[in-house]
Tab-separated table of C-alpha atoms in Angstrom:
chain	number	residue	atom	x	y	z
A	1314	THR	CA	-59.888	49.418	-1.479
A	1315	PRO	CA	-63.068	47.398	-1.650
A	1316	ARG	CA	-66.314	49.115	-2.209
A	1317	ALA	CA	-69.257	48.207	-0.071
A	1318	ASP	CA	-70.163	45.438	-2.498
A	1319	ASN	CA	-66.618	44.081	-2.282
A	1320	GLN	CA	-65.713	44.989	-5.826
A	1321	CYS	CA	-62.562	46.656	-7.015
A	1322	LEU	CA	-62.992	50.360	-7.566
A	1323	VAL	CA	-60.987	50.489	-10.727
A	1324	CYS	CA	-61.802	47.317	-12.629
A	1325	GLY	CA	-64.990	46.231	-10.963
A	1326	GLU	CA	-63.662	42.733	-10.459
A	1327	PRO	CA	-64.197	41.103	-7.076
A	1328	THR	CA	-61.391	42.094	-4.741
A	1329	LEU	CA	-58.695	39.531	-3.959
A	1330	ASP	CA	-57.730	38.298	-0.591
A	1331	LEU	CA	-54.377	39.538	0.589
A	1332	GLU	CA	-52.432	36.351	-0.234
A	1333	SER	CA	-53.793	36.218	-3.792
A	1334	GLN	CA	-53.088	39.906	-4.208
A	1335	ARG	CA	-49.543	39.327	-3.060
A	1336	LYS	CA	-49.015	36.494	-5.553
A	1337	LEU	CA	-50.436	38.628	-8.321
A	1338	LEU	CA	-48.094	41.505	-7.498
A	1339	LEU	CA	-45.047	39.234	-7.312
A	1340	ASN	CA	-45.835	37.783	-10.719
A	1341	LEU	CA	-46.410	41.272	-12.050
A	1342	ALA	CA	-42.992	42.326	-10.728
A	1343	LYS	CA	-41.283	39.322	-12.342
A	1344	ARG	CA	-42.976	39.935	-15.656
A	1345	SER	CA	-42.171	43.644	-15.575
A	1346	ILE	CA	-38.443	43.066	-14.948
A	1347	LEU	CA	-38.102	40.295	-17.544
A	1348	ASP	CA	-39.921	42.399	-20.142
A	1349	LYS	CA	-37.667	45.390	-19.516
A	1350	LEU	CA	-34.585	43.153	-19.813
A	1351	HIS	CA	-36.027	41.650	-23.017
A	1352	LEU	CA	-35.902	38.190	-21.483
A	1353	SER	CA	-38.603	35.591	-21.988
A	1354	GLN	CA	-37.620	33.830	-18.796
A	1355	ARG	CA	-35.085	34.206	-16.023
A	1356	PRO	CA	-31.534	33.102	-17.010
A	1357	ILE	CA	-30.474	29.655	-15.843
A	1358	LEU	CA	-26.761	29.783	-14.951
A	1359	SER	CA	-24.943	26.997	-16.786
A	1360	GLN	CA	-21.820	27.341	-14.673
A	1361	PRO	CA	-21.402	29.183	-11.365
A	1362	VAL	CA	-19.220	32.295	-11.387
A	1363	SER	CA	-16.451	32.490	-8.803
A	1364	ARG	CA	-16.799	35.013	-6.000
A	1365	ALA	CA	-13.423	36.496	-6.990
A	1366	ALA	CA	-14.646	37.239	-10.531
A	1367	LEU	CA	-17.775	38.794	-9.098
A	1368	ARG	CA	-15.779	40.945	-6.689
A	1369	THR	CA	-13.522	42.147	-9.513
A	1370	ALA	CA	-16.545	43.047	-11.664
A	1371	LEU	CA	-18.134	44.931	-8.783
A	1372	GLN	CA	-14.895	46.814	-8.147
A	1373	HIS	CA	-14.724	47.784	-11.807
A	1374	LEU	CA	-18.290	48.942	-11.568
A	1375	ARG	CA	-17.829	51.036	-8.478
A	1376	GLY	CA	-14.464	52.553	-9.497
A	1377	PRO	CA	-11.400	52.644	-7.165
A	1378	PRO	CA	-11.833	50.879	-3.824
A	1379	GLN	CA	-12.866	53.155	-0.991
A	1380	GLY	CA	-9.908	54.767	0.663
A	1381	ALA	CA	-7.587	54.301	-2.303
A	1382	LEU	CA	-6.217	57.639	-3.342
A	1383	PRO	CA	-6.968	58.650	-6.900
A	1384	GLU	CA	-3.999	58.355	-9.229
A	1385	ALA	CA	-2.958	61.968	-8.919
A	1386	ASP	CA	-2.936	61.907	-5.136
A	1387	ARG	CA	-0.881	58.781	-4.987
A	1388	GLY	CA	2.038	60.904	-6.049
A	1389	GLN	CA	2.148	64.151	-7.935
A	1390	GLU	CA	3.747	64.083	-11.360
A	1391	TYR	CA	6.049	66.827	-12.547
A	1392	GLU	CA	8.070	67.612	-15.602
A	1393	ILE	CA	11.502	68.967	-14.802
A	1394	ILE	CA	13.445	70.692	-17.551
A	1395	SER	CA	17.214	70.996	-17.550
A	1396	PHE	CA	19.114	72.956	-20.233
A	1397	ALA	CA	22.372	71.574	-21.597
A	1398	GLU	CA	25.718	72.746	-20.357
A	1399	THR	CA	28.365	72.160	-22.992
A	1400	GLY	CA	31.455	70.230	-22.142
A	1401	LEU	CA	34.348	69.199	-24.309
A	1402	SER	CA	33.680	68.985	-28.039
A	1403	ASN	CA	35.523	68.603	-31.313
A	1404	ILE	CA	34.384	68.582	-34.908
A	1405	ASN	CA	32.150	65.537	-34.832
A	1406	GLN	CA	31.741	64.897	-31.134
A	1407	THR	CA	29.999	67.104	-28.564
A	1408	ARG	CA	29.501	66.550	-24.842
A	1409	LEU	CA	26.264	67.766	-23.166
A	1410	ASP	CA	25.726	67.777	-19.403
A	1411	PHE	CA	22.301	68.087	-17.789
A	1412	HIS	CA	22.140	68.700	-14.029
A	1413	PHE	CA	19.290	68.227	-11.605
A	1414	SER	CA	19.678	69.501	-8.089
A	1415	ASP	CA	19.055	67.091	-5.224
A	1416	ARG	CA	16.291	69.352	-4.115
A	1417	THR	CA	14.355	68.725	-7.352
A	1418	VAL	CA	14.835	65.025	-7.992
A	1419	GLY	CA	15.782	63.845	-4.549
A	1420	GLY	CA	13.347	61.086	-3.503
A	1421	MET	CA	11.569	61.195	-6.840
A	1422	GLU	CA	10.858	58.428	-9.300
A	1423	VAL	CA	12.025	59.402	-12.789
A	1424	GLN	CA	9.526	57.857	-15.180
A	1425	GLN	CA	10.584	59.228	-18.538
A	1426	VAL	CA	13.400	61.292	-20.021
A	1427	ARG	CA	13.223	63.073	-23.387
A	1428	LEU	CA	16.019	64.928	-25.149
A	1429	MET	CA	14.766	67.897	-27.123
A	1430	PHE	CA	17.113	69.451	-29.685
A	1431	PHE	CA	16.965	71.799	-32.651
A	1432	VAL	CA	18.761	71.316	-35.946
A	1433	GLN	CA	19.034	73.405	-39.076
A	1434	LEU	CA	19.654	71.241	-42.131
A	1435	PRO	CA	19.987	71.918	-45.836
A	1436	PRO	CA	16.859	70.781	-47.726
A	1437	ASN	CA	16.564	67.135	-48.769
A	1438	THR	CA	19.331	65.905	-46.519
A	1439	ILE	CA	19.391	63.254	-43.839
A	1440	TRP	CA	21.723	63.727	-40.910
A	1441	THR	CA	22.765	60.590	-39.021
A	1442	LEU	CA	23.545	61.248	-35.384
A	1443	LYS	CA	24.549	58.962	-32.558
A	1444	VAL	CA	23.441	59.922	-29.044
A	1445	ARG	CA	25.417	58.185	-26.311
A	1446	VAL	CA	24.294	58.045	-22.692
A	1447	LEU	CA	27.294	57.976	-20.379
A	1448	VAL	CA	27.608	56.818	-16.800
A	1449	LEU	CA	30.283	57.481	-14.259
A	1450	ASP	CA	32.455	54.430	-13.662
A	1451	PRO	CA	32.728	54.184	-9.874
A	1452	HIS	CA	36.164	52.576	-10.106
A	1453	ASP	CA	38.082	55.144	-12.038
A	1454	ALA	CA	35.783	58.158	-12.001
A	1455	ASN	CA	35.692	58.130	-15.809
A	1456	PHE	CA	32.578	58.151	-17.906
A	1457	THR	CA	31.724	54.941	-19.765
A	1458	LEU	CA	29.074	54.207	-22.359
A	1459	ALA	CA	25.782	53.002	-20.900
A	1460	THR	CA	23.747	52.938	-24.081
A	1461	GLN	CA	23.498	54.731	-27.417
A	1462	HIS	CA	20.757	55.728	-29.851
A	1463	LEU	CA	21.150	56.127	-33.603
A	1464	LEU	CA	19.092	58.951	-35.094
A	1465	GLU	CA	18.331	59.926	-38.659
A	1466	VAL	CA	17.163	63.534	-38.780
A	1467	ASP	CA	15.558	64.516	-42.083
A	1468	ALA	CA	14.161	67.973	-41.418
A	1469	SER	CA	15.058	71.212	-39.729
A	1470	GLY	CA	13.308	72.117	-36.503
A	1471	TRP	CA	12.844	70.690	-33.029
A	1472	HIS	CA	13.190	66.930	-32.555
A	1473	GLN	CA	12.811	64.723	-29.539
A	1474	LEU	CA	14.407	61.475	-28.511
A	1475	PHE	CA	13.128	59.298	-25.674
A	1476	LEU	CA	16.031	58.064	-23.608
A	1477	GLY	CA	16.005	54.695	-21.829
A	1478	PRO	CA	16.251	53.590	-18.200
A	1479	GLU	CA	19.987	54.344	-18.071
A	1480	ALA	CA	19.259	58.005	-18.632
A	1481	GLN	CA	16.425	57.874	-16.087
A	1482	ALA	CA	18.819	56.451	-13.501
A	1483	ALA	CA	21.382	59.146	-14.295
A	1484	CYS	CA	18.753	61.868	-13.873
A	1485	SER	CA	17.652	60.532	-10.531
A	1486	GLN	CA	21.303	60.786	-9.465
A	1487	GLY	CA	21.328	64.419	-10.516
A	1488	HIS	CA	23.557	64.371	-13.586
A	1489	LEU	CA	22.911	63.126	-17.122
A	1490	PRO	CA	25.940	63.253	-19.408
A	1491	LEU	CA	25.315	62.758	-23.144
A	1492	GLU	CA	27.729	62.552	-26.033
A	1493	LEU	CA	26.632	63.418	-29.549
A	1494	VAL	CA	28.556	61.938	-32.441
A	1495	SER	CA	27.854	63.091	-35.980
A	1496	GLU	CA	27.971	60.209	-38.461
A	1497	SER	CA	27.864	62.291	-41.609
A	1498	GLN	CA	29.410	65.452	-42.988
A	1499	ILE	CA	26.066	67.178	-43.461
A	1500	ALA	CA	26.353	68.903	-40.157
A	1501	GLN	CA	28.544	68.919	-37.123
A	1502	SER	CA	27.405	67.670	-33.751
A	1503	SER	CA	28.148	71.076	-32.342
A	1504	ASP	CA	25.476	72.510	-34.619
A	1505	ILE	CA	23.000	71.020	-32.213
A	1506	LEU	CA	24.020	73.511	-29.619
A	1507	GLY	CA	22.327	76.272	-31.575
A	1508	GLY	CA	21.996	79.702	-30.103
A	1509	ALA	CA	20.461	80.569	-26.777
A	1510	ALA	CA	16.988	80.175	-28.278
A	1511	HIS	CA	17.768	76.674	-29.520
A	1512	ARG	CA	19.778	75.198	-26.674
A	1513	PRO	CA	19.065	71.478	-26.238
A	1514	PHE	CA	17.205	70.523	-23.074
A	1515	VAL	CA	15.991	67.404	-21.305
A	1516	VAL	CA	12.474	66.924	-19.993
A	1517	ALA	CA	12.332	64.477	-17.087
A	1518	ARG	CA	8.862	63.377	-16.061
A	1519	VAL	CA	9.014	62.490	-12.398
A	1520	ARG	CA	6.582	61.338	-9.769
A	1521	VAL	CA	6.958	62.279	-6.167
A	1522	GLY	CA	7.663	59.056	-4.359
A	1523	GLY	CA	5.431	60.113	-1.552
A	1524	LYS	CA	8.366	60.928	0.644
A	1525	GLN	CA	8.232	64.651	0.072
A	1526	ARG	CA	6.236	67.103	-1.981
A	1527	VAL	CA	8.057	69.433	-4.358
A	1528	ARG	CA	6.488	72.282	-6.204
A	1529	ARG	CA	6.657	72.473	-10.007
A	1530	HIS	CA	9.775	74.040	-11.355
B	506	GLY	CA	-46.977	62.310	-2.745
B	507	ILE	CA	-49.198	60.788	-0.162
B	508	ASP	CA	-48.239	57.356	1.132
B	509	CYS	CA	-51.092	55.003	1.794
B	510	GLN	CA	-51.740	54.685	5.499
B	511	GLY	CA	-54.531	53.059	7.394
B	512	GLY	CA	-57.978	53.425	5.919
B	513	SER	CA	-57.248	56.377	3.596
B	514	ARG	CA	-59.333	56.038	0.463
B	515	MET	CA	-57.635	58.878	-1.362
B	516	CYS	CA	-55.129	58.453	-4.133
B	517	CYS	CA	-51.847	57.430	-2.503
B	518	ARG	CA	-48.666	55.460	-3.097
B	519	GLN	CA	-48.774	51.891	-1.864
B	520	GLU	CA	-45.322	50.541	-1.049
B	521	PHE	CA	-44.618	46.992	-2.152
B	522	PHE	CA	-41.162	45.441	-1.896
B	523	VAL	CA	-40.205	42.330	-3.854
B	524	ASP	CA	-37.412	40.446	-2.101
B	525	PHE	CA	-35.383	38.625	-4.828
B	526	ARG	CA	-34.356	35.966	-2.347
B	527	GLU	CA	-37.988	35.275	-1.510
B	528	ILE	CA	-38.870	34.680	-5.136
B	529	GLY	CA	-35.708	32.658	-5.778
B	530	TRP	CA	-34.084	35.254	-8.049
B	531	ASP	CA	-31.078	36.052	-5.872
B	532	ASP	CA	-28.892	33.556	-7.745
B	533	TRP	CA	-28.946	35.485	-11.036
B	534	ILE	CA	-29.616	39.044	-9.782
B	535	ILE	CA	-26.507	40.160	-7.952
B	536	GLN	CA	-27.633	43.661	-6.941
B	537	PRO	CA	-29.903	45.050	-5.558
B	538	GLU	CA	-31.517	42.671	-3.075
B	539	GLY	CA	-35.009	43.527	-4.136
B	540	TYR	CA	-37.301	45.782	-6.137
B	541	ALA	CA	-39.654	48.419	-4.697
B	542	MET	CA	-42.614	47.867	-6.998
B	543	ASN	CA	-44.701	50.587	-5.399
B	544	PHE	CA	-48.012	51.373	-7.056
B	545	CYS	CA	-50.708	54.018	-6.980
B	546	THR	CA	-54.156	53.236	-5.643
B	547	GLY	CA	-57.182	55.080	-4.245
B	548	GLN	CA	-59.843	57.492	-5.386
B	549	CYS	CA	-59.568	60.713	-7.279
B	550	PRO	CA	-62.817	62.533	-6.605
B	551	LEU	CA	-63.498	65.599	-8.648
B	552	HIS	CA	-62.256	68.115	-6.099
B	553	VAL	CA	-58.758	66.715	-6.091
B	554	ALA	CA	-58.636	65.966	-9.799
B	555	GLY	CA	-55.755	67.667	-11.476
B	556	ILE	CA	-53.897	68.202	-8.247
B	557	PRO	CA	-50.978	65.849	-8.533
B	558	GLY	CA	-49.345	64.766	-5.322
B	559	ILE	CA	-47.773	67.049	-2.786
B	560	ALA	CA	-49.093	70.133	-4.457
B	561	ALA	CA	-52.475	69.315	-2.953
B	562	SER	CA	-53.131	71.121	0.260
B	563	PHE	CA	-56.022	70.802	2.631
B	564	HIS	CA	-57.107	74.363	1.905
B	565	THR	CA	-57.111	73.757	-1.848
B	566	ALA	CA	-59.029	70.510	-1.413
B	567	VAL	CA	-61.697	72.138	0.687
B	568	LEU	CA	-62.128	75.020	-1.734
B	569	ASN	CA	-62.339	72.596	-4.592
B	570	LEU	CA	-64.845	70.503	-2.671
B	571	LEU	CA	-67.088	73.510	-2.358
B	572	LYS	CA	-66.752	74.229	-6.052
B	573	ALA	CA	-67.380	70.606	-6.944
B	574	ASN	CA	-70.419	70.387	-4.709
B	575	THR	CA	-71.929	73.372	-6.356
B	576	ALA	CA	-71.349	71.680	-9.672
B	577	THR	CA	-74.339	69.607	-10.559
B	578	GLY	CA	-73.754	66.108	-9.341
B	579	THR	CA	-70.307	65.079	-8.454
B	580	THR	CA	-69.402	61.972	-10.311
B	581	GLU	CA	-66.254	60.004	-9.591
B	582	GLY	CA	-63.862	59.009	-12.313
B	583	GLY	CA	-62.430	61.008	-15.079
B	584	SER	CA	-59.357	61.387	-12.908
B	585	CYS	CA	-57.002	58.556	-12.187
B	586	CYS	CA	-54.487	57.938	-9.434
B	587	VAL	CA	-51.202	57.764	-11.331
B	588	PRO	CA	-47.424	57.964	-10.665
B	589	THR	CA	-46.168	61.541	-10.639
B	590	ALA	CA	-42.506	60.786	-9.861
B	591	GLN	CA	-40.511	57.706	-10.796
B	592	LYS	CA	-36.885	56.603	-10.690
B	593	PRO	CA	-34.927	53.903	-12.540
B	594	LEU	CA	-34.087	50.460	-11.245
B	595	SER	CA	-30.378	49.608	-11.589
B	596	LEU	CA	-29.802	45.897	-11.953
B	597	LEU	CA	-26.588	43.878	-11.901
B	598	TYR	CA	-27.232	40.356	-13.038
B	599	TYR	CA	-25.818	37.281	-14.777
B	600	ASP	CA	-27.021	36.615	-18.282
B	601	ARG	CA	-27.390	33.162	-19.796
B	602	ASP	CA	-23.681	32.996	-20.542
B	603	SER	CA	-22.738	33.982	-16.989
B	604	ASN	CA	-21.624	37.422	-18.129
B	605	ILE	CA	-22.159	40.137	-15.522
B	606	VAL	CA	-24.487	42.760	-16.992
B	607	LYS	CA	-25.493	46.131	-15.536
B	608	THR	CA	-28.710	47.733	-16.767
B	609	ASP	CA	-30.644	50.813	-15.660
B	610	ILE	CA	-34.355	50.334	-16.354
B	611	PRO	CA	-36.056	53.744	-16.418
B	612	ASP	CA	-39.295	54.593	-14.539
B	613	MET	CA	-39.421	51.350	-12.591
B	614	VAL	CA	-39.786	52.668	-9.055
B	615	VAL	CA	-42.806	54.851	-8.217
B	616	GLU	CA	-41.773	57.638	-5.870
B	617	ALA	CA	-45.038	59.599	-5.683
B	618	CYS	CA	-48.673	59.396	-6.849
B	619	GLY	CA	-51.288	61.999	-7.668
B	620	CYS	CA	-54.582	62.552	-9.450
B	621	SER	CA	-54.348	63.111	-13.182
């Protein structure tokens, strides 16, 4: 604001005309930004960046696109536990059946299946166990082998075994039959049944496919 | 704060917007489109010294004016018109290697001015 004698109030210099003042302020703004970015001059782009790359970077910066449901809303995830029912068994072979009612897995996507089991072993022993995943053969209504896992258990306590896609498919159909075969004399496959407190169970992590919502069981 | 309007000579905030396109910086600065380089200007006579920004009221100013006038000789100065509220400037820009960089520069945008 010029004083009567047209000098700047603060610095006493003659006041600038508007255009010069504007240039001064623009230069001041440039200098201020470059200094804060620790740049001696403005960057010269050696190669242009594609619009697509820019859009992706901006999306990363702003988080999920507007309107997209956050992960949890896109489908709720549950863990469904099913305790083993024992089927036929002999000394070194035991059949376990896990059932899921239509109401619980119907319309759900089974993402992961874990078998949890408890064993009691003598110290310093390793028990070799084969876990077979069975499927129902549509032709003759018998169970056939879908896949098998070989386990070496070296300590007493609870153990878990992640089962593959065959087991996931079986769970989504409501019934997962497993067959345990003991490969050594250390223990019998039926030992895995344990008492009521140590009954084997399966944990199926499922995601609601959006068709229906089911409460946690 | 008091925004500068018309012929006010008192300490106020002068808005000044730098359009990056106008200065040819819109090729390397992606966001935002410009920078509000507001600044503080105007007088801080004795009776408003020490009353930063919106806390000043007409009643206080008048009372202070009376006090100041009774003080021997009112001299200007000793109190400057300075920013009392500022906010950062968030920039998204390309660096020399065409990487996309995001930086928040603190205290770059003056929101309010007052007399120190």
